[in-house]
Amino acid sequence: MEYRPLGNSELTVSVYAFGAWQLADTAYWGERADADAEAAVQAAIDAGVTLFDTAESYAGGRSEEALGKALGTRRNDVFIASKVSPEHCLRPEMLRAACEASLKRLGTAAIDLYQVHWPCDPARFENAAAELMRLKDEGKIRAIGVSNFGARHLDAWMQAGTCASNQLGYNLLFRAVEYEAAPACRDHGVGILAYMPLMQGILAGRWDRVDEIPEMRRRTRHFSSERSGTRHGEPGCEALLMQTLEAIGALCRELGEPMARVAIAWLLRQPGVTSVIVGGRTPAQLERNLAAASLVLDDAIVLRLNAITGPLKERLGANPDMWCGETERRIH
Ligand SMILES: NC(=O)c1ccc[n+]([C@@H]2O[C@H](COP(=O)([O-])OP(=O)(O)OC[C@H]3O[C@@H](n4cnc5c(N)ncnc54)[C@H](OP(=O)(O)O)[C@@H]3O)[C@@H](O)[C@H]2O)c1
């Protein structure tokens, strides 16, 4: 396992991070066996994974509870990243209460990386950043992060305070952050934690036809706004998406590597990316995906993947919000 420094913080984290949303959110991800979740977390630690990502909003706090339980006595061997919801960033006392509730659910004395899940009103950034700094000084959190902050929001946040990392939705099929958000992170020395690296399984080659993709995973701007669950009002680009997937699949077959592994390894070659947060709960999935941490794609392959996914990147444009159209976008 490779480890990289996380932005300007004192943390050095594994390039493969464990996404813990799946540990508890059965409404989104379907039924889970507790034993699988615990075995996956333990296997991840055995493999050298040191970063585990959750949020107060995942399954109403049950993801934090499940992660705390699954880490058990090995909690101090790893870093816990959790997130505060934007509505709890509006007043300092709300932020503090949210942090204390997360600490309780996780069963820990400190959260290693505490992230603002989505930007709140920038007029509140200064107060929120100051309260996070107080929580850090008190030892309740060890580093401050943000998530889903575009270039403008990140600039404003860095004027108000500091952060070590920015979590961004980033994968071979969604490269919008490359236009502005990722360069802004690099300019500020903020590490990028890439989420949805497998496009929720689509980049694992699980489905050959759009109709087979579960509805919850078919709400992004790739899909037609006629599909139920979408809210972006755009035409989507389903044919181009499937052609792109097919071309990625052909290249993976040529390499003799599973698509999920290549998708993660490609992200690890992108400038500014510290770590890739991969969701998955079964030890078998984890084992398959972990191999990505040791796969180094050479420049020629990275360039070919860039070329294959370039037209899709261009079609989806610079809006880094995967789910909302230009007028409704939450990421600026
Ligand atoms: N900051 C944010 O706003 C934000 C947003 C989304 C996610 N996140 C974080 O990022 C993490 C990862 O994102 P994500 O879970 O949404 O997307 P993801 O990592 O792209 O996809 C995870 C899903 O892909 C499937 N999968 C994983 N490995 C596979 C394999 N080898 N073969 C086939 N299918 C495979 C699994 O689906 P099944 O469970 O159906 O098998 C798994 O649940 C989350 O857990 C969360 O911690 C953050």
Coordinates of C-alpha atoms and ligand atoms in Angstrom, one line a residue:
M1 CA 0.0 0.0 0.0
E2 CA 1.2 3.5 -0.9
Y3 CA 0.7 6.4 1.5
R4 CA 0.5 10.1 0.6
P5 CA 0.4 13.2 2.7
L6 CA -3.1 14.7 3.0
G7 CA -2.8 18.4 1.9
N8 CA -1.3 20.6 4.6
S9 CA -2.3 18.3 7.5
E10 CA -0.1 16.1 9.6
L11 CA -1.9 13.0 8.3
T12 CA -0.4 10.6 5.8
V13 CA -3.1 8.3 4.4
S14 CA -3.4 5.2 2.3
V15 CA -4.1 5.9 -1.4
Y16 CA -7.0 3.4 -1.1
A17 CA -9.7 4.7 1.3
F18 CA -12.6 2.7 2.5
G19 CA -16.1 4.2 1.8
A20 CA -18.3 3.3 4.7
W21 CA -21.6 4.7 3.3
Q22 CA -22.5 1.1 2.2
L23 CA -22.0 -0.2 5.7
A24 CA -25.5 0.8 6.8
D25 CA -27.6 2.5 4.1
T26 CA -29.9 -0.3 3.0
A27 CA -32.4 2.1 1.4
Y28 CA -29.8 3.1 -1.1
W29 CA -27.6 0.1 -1.4
G30 CA -29.9 -2.8 -0.5
E31 CA -29.6 -5.4 2.3
R32 CA -26.3 -6.0 3.9
A33 CA -24.9 -8.6 6.3
D34 CA -23.3 -7.1 9.4
A35 CA -20.7 -9.9 9.3
D36 CA -19.7 -8.9 5.8
A37 CA -19.3 -5.3 6.7
E38 CA -17.1 -6.1 9.7
A39 CA -15.0 -8.6 7.8
A40 CA -14.5 -6.1 5.0
V41 CA -13.3 -3.4 7.4
Q42 CA -11.0 -5.8 9.2
A43 CA -9.6 -7.1 5.8
A44 CA -9.0 -3.5 4.7
I45 CA -7.0 -2.7 7.8
D46 CA -5.0 -6.0 7.3
A47 CA -4.2 -4.8 3.8
G48 CA -2.9 -1.4 5.0
V49 CA -5.9 0.8 4.4
T50 CA -5.7 3.7 6.9
L51 CA -8.5 6.0 5.8
F52 CA -12.2 5.2 6.4
D53 CA -14.9 7.7 5.2
T54 CA -18.3 8.2 6.6
A55 CA -20.8 11.0 7.3
E56 CA -23.4 12.0 9.8
S57 CA -26.0 11.9 7.0
Y58 CA -25.3 8.3 5.9
A59 CA -28.3 6.3 6.9
G60 CA -29.1 8.8 9.6
G61 CA -25.9 8.2 11.5
R62 CA -26.0 4.4 11.3
S63 CA -22.9 4.3 9.0
E64 CA -20.9 6.0 11.7
E65 CA -22.2 3.6 14.3
A66 CA -21.4 0.6 12.0
L67 CA -17.9 1.9 11.2
G68 CA -17.1 2.5 14.9
K69 CA -18.3 -1.0 15.7
A70 CA -16.5 -2.7 12.8
L71 CA -13.2 -0.9 13.7
G72 CA -13.4 -2.2 17.3
T73 CA -10.1 -2.3 19.1
R74 CA -8.2 -1.3 15.9
R75 CA -9.6 2.2 15.8
N76 CA -6.3 3.8 16.7
D77 CA -4.6 2.0 13.8
V78 CA -6.6 4.1 11.3
F79 CA -7.9 7.6 10.4
I80 CA -11.7 8.2 10.6
A81 CA -13.0 10.8 8.2
S82 CA -16.6 12.0 8.8
K83 CA -18.7 14.8 7.5
V84 CA -21.0 17.5 8.9
S85 CA -24.1 18.3 6.9
P86 CA -24.3 21.9 5.5
E87 CA -27.4 22.7 7.5
H88 CA -25.4 22.1 10.7
C89 CA -22.8 24.6 9.6
L90 CA -25.1 27.6 9.8
R91 CA -24.4 28.3 13.5
P92 CA -21.3 27.4 15.5
E93 CA -23.3 25.7 18.3
M94 CA -25.1 23.5 15.7
L95 CA -21.7 22.5 14.2
R96 CA -20.4 21.6 17.7
A97 CA -23.4 19.6 18.6
A98 CA -23.2 17.7 15.2
C99 CA -19.5 16.9 15.9
E100 CA -20.2 15.7 19.4
A101 CA -23.0 13.5 18.1
S102 CA -20.7 12.0 15.5
L103 CA -18.0 11.3 18.1
K104 CA -20.6 9.5 20.2
R105 CA -21.9 7.3 17.3
L106 CA -18.3 6.5 16.2
G107 CA -17.3 5.7 19.8
T108 CA -14.2 7.7 19.6
A109 CA -12.6 10.7 21.3
A110 CA -11.5 12.5 18.1
I111 CA -12.4 12.5 14.4
D112 CA -9.2 12.5 12.3
L113 CA -10.6 14.4 9.3
Y114 CA -13.9 16.4 9.8
Q115 CA -15.3 17.6 6.5
V116 CA -18.0 20.0 5.5
H117 CA -20.1 17.6 3.4
W118 CA -21.5 20.2 0.9
P119 CA -21.0 24.0 0.9
C120 CA -23.4 26.1 3.0
D121 CA -24.0 29.8 2.3
P122 CA -20.5 31.3 1.9
A123 CA -21.5 34.1 4.2
R124 CA -21.4 31.4 7.0
F125 CA -17.9 30.2 6.0
E126 CA -16.0 32.4 8.5
N127 CA -18.0 31.3 11.5
A128 CA -18.0 27.6 10.5
A129 CA -14.2 27.7 9.8
A130 CA -13.6 29.4 13.2
E131 CA -15.7 26.8 15.1
L132 CA -13.9 23.9 13.3
M133 CA -10.6 25.5 14.4
R134 CA -11.8 25.6 18.0
L135 CA -12.8 21.9 17.8
K136 CA -9.4 21.2 16.4
D137 CA -7.7 23.1 19.2
E138 CA -9.7 21.1 21.7
G139 CA -8.6 17.9 20.1
K140 CA -12.1 16.8 19.0
I141 CA -11.0 16.8 15.4
R142 CA -7.5 16.4 14.0
A143 CA -7.8 18.0 10.5
I144 CA -10.4 20.0 8.7
G145 CA -11.7 19.0 5.2
V146 CA -14.4 20.1 2.8
S147 CA -16.3 18.2 0.2
N148 CA -18.0 19.2 -3.1
F149 CA -16.4 22.6 -3.0
G150 CA -15.7 24.1 -6.5
A151 CA -13.0 26.6 -7.2
R152 CA -15.0 29.7 -6.0
H153 CA -16.2 28.1 -2.8
L154 CA -12.7 26.7 -2.1
D155 CA -11.2 30.2 -2.6
A156 CA -13.8 31.7 -0.2
W157 CA -13.2 28.9 2.3
M158 CA -9.4 29.4 2.3
Q159 CA -9.9 33.1 2.9
A160 CA -12.1 32.2 5.9
G161 CA -10.0 29.4 7.4
T162 CA -8.2 26.3 6.2
C163 CA -8.7 22.8 5.0
A164 CA -6.5 19.8 4.2
S165 CA -8.7 18.1 1.6
N166 CA -11.6 18.4 -0.7
Q167 CA -13.8 15.4 -1.6
L168 CA -14.9 15.5 -5.2
G169 CA -17.0 13.2 -7.4
Y170 CA -14.4 12.1 -9.9
N171 CA -14.0 9.1 -12.2
L172 CA -13.3 8.1 -15.8
L173 CA -16.9 8.8 -16.7
F174 CA -17.1 12.1 -14.8
R175 CA -14.1 14.4 -15.2
A176 CA -15.8 17.8 -14.8
V177 CA -13.6 18.6 -11.8
E178 CA -10.6 18.8 -14.1
Y179 CA -11.8 22.1 -15.5
E180 CA -11.6 24.2 -12.3
A181 CA -12.1 22.4 -9.0
A182 CA -9.0 20.1 -9.2
P183 CA -6.7 22.9 -10.3
A184 CA -8.0 25.1 -7.4
C185 CA -7.2 22.3 -5.0
R186 CA -3.7 22.0 -6.3
D187 CA -3.2 25.8 -6.1
H188 CA -4.2 25.8 -2.5
G189 CA -2.2 22.7 -1.6
V190 CA -5.5 20.9 -0.7
G191 CA -5.5 17.1 -1.3
I192 CA -8.2 15.6 -3.5
L193 CA -10.1 12.7 -2.1
A194 CA -11.9 11.2 -5.2
Y195 CA -15.3 9.7 -4.4
M196 CA -17.5 7.5 -6.6
P197 CA -14.4 6.1 -8.4
L198 CA -16.5 3.2 -9.8
M199 CA -19.5 5.4 -10.7
Q200 CA -21.3 3.2 -8.2
G201 CA -20.5 -0.1 -10.0
I202 CA -21.0 1.2 -13.6
L203 CA -17.2 1.3 -14.0
A204 CA -16.9 -2.2 -12.7
G205 CA -18.6 -3.4 -16.0
R206 CA -21.6 -4.7 -14.1
W207 CA -24.3 -3.6 -16.6
D208 CA -24.3 -3.7 -20.4
R209 CA -27.5 -1.8 -20.9
V210 CA -28.8 1.4 -19.3
D211 CA -32.1 -0.2 -18.4
E212 CA -30.3 -2.7 -16.2
I213 CA -28.7 0.0 -14.0
P214 CA -30.5 0.4 -10.7
E215 CA -32.6 3.6 -10.5
M216 CA -30.7 5.1 -7.6
R217 CA -27.4 4.9 -9.6
R218 CA -29.1 6.3 -12.8
R219 CA -29.8 9.8 -11.6
T220 CA -26.6 11.6 -12.8
R221 CA -26.3 14.0 -15.7
H222 CA -25.2 11.1 -17.9
F223 CA -28.8 9.8 -18.1
S224 CA -31.8 11.3 -19.7
S225 CA -34.0 13.5 -17.6
E226 CA -36.9 11.4 -18.7
R227 CA -35.6 8.6 -16.3
S228 CA -37.3 8.6 -13.0
G229 CA -35.2 10.0 -10.1
T230 CA -33.2 12.5 -12.2
R231 CA -33.5 16.2 -11.4
H232 CA -31.0 17.8 -13.8
G233 CA -33.4 18.6 -16.6
E234 CA -30.8 17.7 -19.3
P235 CA -31.0 15.3 -22.2
G236 CA -28.1 13.2 -20.9
C237 CA -25.7 11.3 -23.1
E238 CA -26.6 7.6 -22.6
A239 CA -25.4 6.4 -26.0
L240 CA -22.0 8.1 -25.6
L241 CA -21.8 6.8 -22.0
M242 CA -22.3 3.2 -23.2
Q243 CA -19.9 3.6 -26.1
T244 CA -17.3 5.0 -23.7
L245 CA -17.8 2.1 -21.3
E246 CA -17.4 -0.3 -24.1
A247 CA -14.1 1.3 -25.2
I248 CA -12.8 1.3 -21.7
G249 CA -13.8 -2.4 -21.4
A250 CA -11.9 -3.2 -24.6
L251 CA -8.7 -1.5 -23.3
C252 CA -9.0 -3.4 -19.9
R253 CA -9.3 -6.7 -21.8
E254 CA -6.2 -5.8 -23.7
L255 CA -4.4 -5.1 -20.4
G256 CA -5.9 -8.3 -18.8
E257 CA -7.1 -6.2 -15.9
P258 CA -10.6 -5.8 -14.4
M259 CA -12.3 -2.5 -15.2
A260 CA -12.7 -1.5 -11.5
R261 CA -9.0 -1.9 -10.9
V262 CA -8.1 0.2 -13.9
A263 CA -10.7 2.9 -13.0
I264 CA -9.1 3.3 -9.5
A265 CA -5.5 3.1 -10.8
W266 CA -6.3 5.9 -13.4
L267 CA -7.5 8.2 -10.6
L268 CA -4.3 7.6 -8.7
R269 CA -2.4 8.9 -11.6
Q270 CA -4.3 12.2 -11.7
P271 CA -2.5 15.3 -10.4
G272 CA -3.6 16.4 -6.9
V273 CA -5.4 13.1 -6.0
T274 CA -4.3 11.9 -2.6
S275 CA -6.6 9.0 -2.1
V276 CA -9.5 7.2 -3.8
I277 CA -12.5 6.4 -1.7
V278 CA -14.0 3.2 -2.8
G279 CA -17.4 2.0 -1.6
G280 CA -17.9 -1.7 -1.1
R281 CA -18.7 -3.9 1.8
T282 CA -18.0 -7.5 0.9
P283 CA -14.4 -8.8 1.6
A284 CA -14.5 -10.3 -2.0
Q285 CA -15.2 -6.9 -3.6
L286 CA -12.6 -5.3 -1.4
E287 CA -10.0 -7.8 -2.3
R288 CA -10.6 -7.2 -6.0
N289 CA -10.5 -3.5 -5.7
L290 CA -7.5 -3.4 -3.4
A291 CA -5.3 -4.8 -6.2
A292 CA -5.7 -1.4 -7.8
A293 CA -3.6 0.2 -5.2
S294 CA -0.6 -1.8 -6.5
L295 CA -1.4 -1.2 -10.2
V296 CA 0.6 1.6 -11.8
L297 CA -0.7 2.5 -15.2
D298 CA 2.0 3.8 -17.6
D299 CA 1.7 7.2 -19.3
A300 CA 0.6 5.7 -22.6
I301 CA -2.3 3.9 -21.0
V302 CA -3.4 7.0 -19.0
L303 CA -3.3 9.0 -22.3
R304 CA -5.4 6.4 -24.1
L305 CA -8.0 6.4 -21.2
N306 CA -8.0 10.2 -21.4
A307 CA -8.6 10.1 -25.1
I308 CA -11.4 7.5 -24.8
T309 CA -13.2 9.5 -22.1
G310 CA -12.5 12.9 -23.6
P311 CA -15.7 13.2 -25.6
L312 CA -17.9 12.3 -22.6
K313 CA -16.0 14.9 -20.5
E314 CA -16.6 17.5 -23.1
R315 CA -20.3 16.6 -23.5
L316 CA -20.9 16.8 -19.7
G317 CA -19.0 20.1 -19.5
A318 CA -17.5 22.0 -16.6
N319 CA -20.4 21.7 -14.1
P320 CA -19.0 19.5 -11.4
D321 CA -22.4 18.7 -9.9
M322 CA -23.2 15.1 -11.1
W323 CA -26.8 15.3 -10.3
C324 CA -28.0 18.9 -10.9
G325 CA -28.0 21.0 -14.1
E326 CA -26.3 24.3 -14.6
T327 CA -29.0 26.5 -13.0
E328 CA -29.5 24.3 -9.9
R329 CA -25.9 23.3 -9.4
R330 CA -24.6 23.3 -5.8
I331 CA -20.9 23.2 -6.6
H332 CA -19.3 26.5 -7.6
Ligands
LIG1 N1 -18.6 13.5 -0.4 C1 -19.7 13.1 -1.0 O1 -20.6 13.9 -1.3 C2 -19.8 11.6 -1.3 C3 -20.8 11.2 -2.2 C4 -20.8 9.8 -2.5 C5 -19.9 9.0 -1.9 N2 -19.0 9.4 -1.0 C6 -18.0 8.5 -0.4 O2 -17.3 7.8 -1.3 C7 -17.5 6.4 -1.2 C8 -17.5 5.7 -2.5 O3 -18.5 6.3 -3.4 P1 -19.7 5.4 -3.8 O4 -19.9 4.2 -2.9 O5 -20.9 6.2 -4.0 O6 -19.3 4.9 -5.3 P2 -18.3 3.8 -5.8 O7 -17.2 3.6 -4.9 O8 -18.0 4.2 -7.2 O9 -19.2 2.4 -5.9 C9 -19.3 1.5 -4.9 C10 -20.3 0.4 -5.3 O10 -19.8 -0.2 -6.5 C11 -20.0 -1.6 -6.5 N3 -18.7 -2.3 -6.5 C12 -17.6 -2.0 -5.8 N4 -16.5 -2.8 -6.2 C13 -17.0 -3.6 -7.2 C14 -16.4 -4.6 -8.0 N5 -15.1 -4.9 -7.9 N6 -17.2 -5.2 -8.9 C15 -18.5 -4.8 -9.0 N7 -19.1 -3.9 -8.3 C16 -18.4 -3.2 -7.4 C17 -20.7 -1.9 -5.2 O11 -22.1 -2.0 -5.4 P3 -23.0 -3.1 -4.6 O12 -22.9 -2.6 -3.2 O13 -24.3 -3.0 -5.3 O14 -22.3 -4.4 -4.8 C18 -20.3 -0.7 -4.3 O15 -21.3 -0.5 -3.3 C19 -18.8 6.2 -0.3 O16 -18.8 5.0 0.4 C20 -18.7 7.5 0.5 O17 -17.8 7.2 1.6 C21 -18.9 10.8 -0.7

